[in-house]
PDB file of C-alpha atoms in Angstrom:
ATOM      1  CA  MET A  19       0.311  -0.100   0.054  1.00  0.00           C
ATOM      2  CA  ASP A  20       1.658   3.177  -0.957  1.00  0.00           C
ATOM      3  CA  ILE A  21       1.449   6.143   1.674  1.00  0.00           C
ATOM      4  CA  LYS A  22      -1.177   7.822  -1.072  1.00  0.00           C
ATOM      5  CA  ASP A  23      -3.659   5.188  -0.771  1.00  0.00           C
ATOM      6  CA  ILE A  24      -3.969   5.937   3.289  1.00  0.00           C
ATOM      7  CA  LYS A  25      -7.119   8.247   4.055  1.00  0.00           C
ATOM      8  CA  VAL A  26      -5.518  11.047   5.831  1.00  0.00           C
ATOM      9  CA  ARG A  27      -7.856  12.987   8.513  1.00  0.00           C
ATOM     10  CA  ARG A  28      -7.525  16.229  10.019  1.00  0.00           C
ATOM     11  CA  ASN A  29      -7.430  17.325  13.390  1.00  0.00           C
ATOM     12  CA  GLY A  30      -9.782  20.296  14.678  1.00  0.00           C
ATOM     13  CA  ASN A  31     -10.809  22.498  12.506  1.00  0.00           C
ATOM     14  CA  GLY A  32      -8.961  21.694   9.393  1.00  0.00           C
ATOM     15  CA  GLY A  33      -5.584  21.443  11.129  1.00  0.00           C
ATOM     16  CA  SER A  34      -2.695  19.194  10.584  1.00  0.00           C
ATOM     17  CA  PRO A  35      -3.210  16.078   8.802  1.00  0.00           C
ATOM     18  CA  PHE A  36      -2.738  12.753  10.523  1.00  0.00           C
ATOM     19  CA  ILE A  37      -3.015   9.146   9.711  1.00  0.00           C
ATOM     20  CA  GLN A  38      -5.356   7.145  12.125  1.00  0.00           C
ATOM     21  CA  ASN A  39      -4.093   3.652  13.244  1.00  0.00           C
ATOM     22  CA  THR A  40      -4.441   1.707  15.983  1.00  0.00           C
ATOM     23  CA  ILE A  41      -1.656   0.029  17.707  1.00  0.00           C
ATOM     24  CA  ARG A  42      -1.638  -2.792  20.146  1.00  0.00           C
ATOM     25  CA  PHE A  43       0.446  -3.024  23.302  1.00  0.00           C
ATOM     26  CA  PRO A  44       1.458  -5.879  25.522  1.00  0.00           C
ATOM     27  CA  PRO A  45       0.236  -4.443  28.739  1.00  0.00           C
ATOM     28  CA  ASP A  46       3.750  -3.694  30.529  1.00  0.00           C
ATOM     29  CA  VAL A  47       4.977  -1.191  27.624  1.00  0.00           C
ATOM     30  CA  TYR A  48       1.663   0.261  27.516  1.00  0.00           C
ATOM     31  CA  GLU A  49       2.039   1.060  31.585  1.00  0.00           C
ATOM     32  CA  ARG A  50       5.533   2.364  30.389  1.00  0.00           C
ATOM     33  CA  VAL A  51       5.021   4.847  28.096  1.00  0.00           C
ATOM     34  CA  ARG A  52       1.552   5.858  29.954  1.00  0.00           C
ATOM     35  CA  GLU A  53       3.565   6.420  32.877  1.00  0.00           C
ATOM     36  CA  GLU A  54       6.433   8.509  31.009  1.00  0.00           C
ATOM     37  CA  ALA A  55       3.298  10.868  29.463  1.00  0.00           C
ATOM     38  CA  ASP A  56       2.493  11.482  33.005  1.00  0.00           C
ATOM     39  CA  ARG A  57       5.441  12.217  34.095  1.00  0.00           C
ATOM     40  CA  SER A  58       6.297  14.455  30.731  1.00  0.00           C
ATOM     41  CA  GLY A  59       2.979  16.207  30.953  1.00  0.00           C
ATOM     42  CA  ARG A  60       2.115  14.909  28.085  1.00  0.00           C
ATOM     43  CA  SER A  61      -1.047  12.893  26.142  1.00  0.00           C
ATOM     44  CA  LEU A  62      -0.451   9.224  25.458  1.00  0.00           C
ATOM     45  CA  HIS A  63      -0.685  10.105  21.674  1.00  0.00           C
ATOM     46  CA  ALA A  64       2.096  13.293  22.086  1.00  0.00           C
ATOM     47  CA  GLU A  65       4.198  10.865  24.241  1.00  0.00           C
ATOM     48  CA  ILE A  66       4.142   8.163  21.483  1.00  0.00           C
ATOM     49  CA  LEU A  67       4.733  10.856  18.555  1.00  0.00           C
ATOM     50  CA  HIS A  68       7.426  12.510  20.773  1.00  0.00           C
ATOM     51  CA  ARG A  69       9.329   9.056  21.000  1.00  0.00           C
ATOM     52  CA  VAL A  70       8.643   7.987  17.357  1.00  0.00           C
ATOM     53  CA  ILE A  71       9.657  11.149  15.667  1.00  0.00           C
ATOM     54  CA  ALA A  72      12.754  11.365  18.264  1.00  0.00           C
ATOM     55  CA  SER A  73      14.088   7.841  17.369  1.00  0.00           C
ATOM     56  CA  PHE A  74      14.457   8.692  14.005  1.00  0.00           C
ATOM     57  CA  GLY A  75      16.601  11.945  14.650  1.00  0.00           C
ATOM     58  CA  GLU A  76      16.776  15.788  15.113  1.00  0.00           C
ATOM     59  CA  GLU A  77      17.128  16.241  11.137  1.00  0.00           C
ATOM     60  CA  PHE A  78      13.702  14.107  10.602  1.00  0.00           C
ATOM     61  CA  ALA A  79      12.241  16.087  13.370  1.00  0.00           C
ATOM     62  CA  LEU A  80      12.745  19.219  11.568  1.00  0.00           C
ATOM     63  CA  LYS A  81      11.683  18.145   8.446  1.00  0.00           C
ATOM     64  CA  GLY A  82       9.102  15.660   8.610  1.00  0.00           C
ATOM     65  CA  CYS A  83       6.355  16.392  10.200  1.00  0.00           C
ATOM     66  CA  GLU A  84       3.915  19.156   9.536  1.00  0.00           C
ATOM     67  CA  ALA A  85       3.268  20.646  13.127  1.00  0.00           C
ATOM     68  CA  PRO A  86       5.951  23.094  13.764  1.00  0.00           C
ATOM     69  CA  SER A  87       5.183  23.913  17.390  1.00  0.00           C
ATOM     70  CA  VAL A  88       5.639  19.929  17.850  1.00  0.00           C
ATOM     71  CA  LEU A  89       8.923  19.972  16.117  1.00  0.00           C
ATOM     72  CA  GLU A  90       9.948  22.818  17.632  1.00  0.00           C
ATOM     73  CA  ARG A  91       9.427  21.320  21.047  1.00  0.00           C
ATOM     74  CA  ILE A  92      10.737  18.036  20.023  1.00  0.00           C
ATOM     75  CA  ALA A  93      14.324  19.866  18.710  1.00  0.00           C
ATOM     76  CA  GLU A  94      14.786  21.715  21.958  1.00  0.00           C
ATOM     77  CA  ASP A  95      14.015  18.312  23.883  1.00  0.00           C
ATOM     78  CA  LEU A  96      16.669  16.426  21.231  1.00  0.00           C
ATOM     79  CA  ARG A  97      19.446  19.407  21.962  1.00  0.00           C
ATOM     80  CA  ALA A  98      18.690  19.712  25.795  1.00  0.00           C
ATOM     81  CA  LEU A  99      19.396  15.649  25.817  1.00  0.00           C
ATOM     82  CA  ARG A 100      22.614  15.850  23.807  1.00  0.00           C
ATOM     83  CA  GLU A 101      23.847  18.853  25.704  1.00  0.00           C
ATOM     84  CA  ALA A 102      23.253  16.931  29.018  1.00  0.00           C
ATOM     85  CA  ALA A 103      25.035  13.991  27.730  1.00  0.00           C
ATOM     86  CA  GLU A 104      28.287  15.899  26.652  1.00  0.00           C
ATOM     87  CA  LYS A 105      28.460  17.363  29.978  1.00  0.00           C
ATOM     88  CA  LEU A 106      28.003  14.151  31.652  1.00  0.00           C
ATOM     89  CA  LEU A 107      30.658  12.614  29.469  1.00  0.00           C
ATOM     90  CA  SER A 108      33.032  15.624  30.188  1.00  0.00           C
ATOM     91  CA  ARG A 109      33.399  15.154  33.791  1.00  0.00           C
TER      92      ARG A 109
END
């Protein structure tokens, strides 16, 4: 199936397009993601999206999504993580 054949839905009043998909989680993975979402102040959806985009790296995050505010926050988080890692490694 090609991406162009997938039905795209828009959130809210004509907002950014999203492809709706159902994901099945093992219970322990679901609980861990839910806990991390609560800890970070994100919804479960936002936490999953944040982690998937972050797993592809900063360059993808800056180019691959149509929600600039989300991308900017993810890029900031990635930069902060990189800086924290560099500080830890330089000790």
